[in-house]
């Protein structure tokens, strides 16, 4: 078999690949992130790339289904389908910059209460009346503090560092553990990184742990995306492919190393000065990060391999920071309620509310928590990744070019992230669009997009012309494209996807209320967490019936609560302990075991 060369642009990254490999498989080997919502099964049409040079095999049936003739003329191909006859040059479209909607925590001041500290020591040199070992001399210099037995790799460096630096050194300690001994006085350099590993996006925050300040933030698409948009596809890939787990772990670690590199370079910081990394993520992401098999999470009763807080040295994972740094993974609550939810609960101080409060985190998964009279309940809804734009015909994540808001009166007005011509619609835009179309009578209570015949003379003419019949049913044109770009439409299938997602969130929320034996009107707060929750209009989310019936005034966004919680837990040992308390305190309600879930779900499907 002869190897073929594929060069990926704009990175200009070259990879040699076997002739049977698709572009997607080659990109995975090359570490190039191509959005592959269905994990390469040929059902999503999201893995579009452009062949810049080279001949390809004929279009597959899947491509014929998803690509228009103008796409084909432009060289657009589906990466999971396309193979080259020889060498190829492939352009992977930029997925936009996510920072604008994700990272609002930069420059945040935090209260320091960390167990991480440095002590500068000027030690007495050995002499004929002082035979103490180097290690004992150092520990004595720490003035009787309880220090755990030293690890061999620390011990092996001490004699050299002491003598090369005239016995003037800095000891870096985390609790009772001596992490590392450094030359000279480095007390003003203590940094940590808080990481929120999302199924779609990984976000990192760099903290100056001397000043108590978030000094940088960076994010990257999770490279695991090319194995599927949701956690189920990742579990399947890990179970079914040789080296699948290793591959997924390497992908997320490489994204994290890129983030840390960017943060340290931008701030002129030595990576060796990062001594702690605090990690949160959904339970599957935490498993993959640690290289633990998520197999048991893929089937009932969805048991995680671990649930307590876990601390491991950076060198065990290959993180490019101080090799002795501590990597702390916050506890998870259940198979589908992870440490990101724990961090979010910590950030919003859910247990401090008087009365009852609900928090809903809508990302690729939908987690819900309810605090009430000292009790805490959680559940996870199979909301699916519709809110991230997956399984939506023109769906995309909330990045530049995504329609994020829609208003409909006599015509349609859209707001687009980055103020550019739109190329798709993200979750908040989708909810707006459906909410507005229901109000305009264009979508009925059952979620059906009405036809031109149904609405003849009943709606403004401009809107009436936007209704179209397509092979998949009725569509509504949200934005007319140009000669170079297609119209952006909302399809009947999109509406059904949203109905399923919103009904599962609503049903989950109703079941938690039932479990706590309270009514929706008893809720003092309904907090929407996550980037999505920050940008969705609350009147739209309420009008499509995604939330229990509450007053609009009690609904509010709490921003990137998981990221904020990770920052708190990194900067304060008390907060970290409190996170563990919250995780232990939570009673998890497994919706798949609830006989009343299906009825609640059915009731919640309609647009009332
Ligand atoms: S169609 Fe290619 S990844 Fe889904």
Coordinates of C-alpha atoms and ligand atoms in Angstrom, one line a residue, residues 36 38 40 42-45 47 80, ligand 1:
X36 CA -17.6 15.8 13.1
X38 CA -21.9 12.3 14.2
X40 CA -18.0 10.1 11.0
X42 CA -22.3 10.2 7.7
X43 CA -25.5 11.5 9.4
X44 CA -24.7 15.1 10.3
X45 CA -23.1 16.8 7.2
X47 CA -17.5 17.8 8.5
X80 CA -15.6 11.5 6.8
Ligands
LIG1 S1 -21.3 13.5 8.2 FE1 -19.1 13.5 8.4 S2 -18.9 13.6 10.5 FE2 -21.0 13.6 10.3

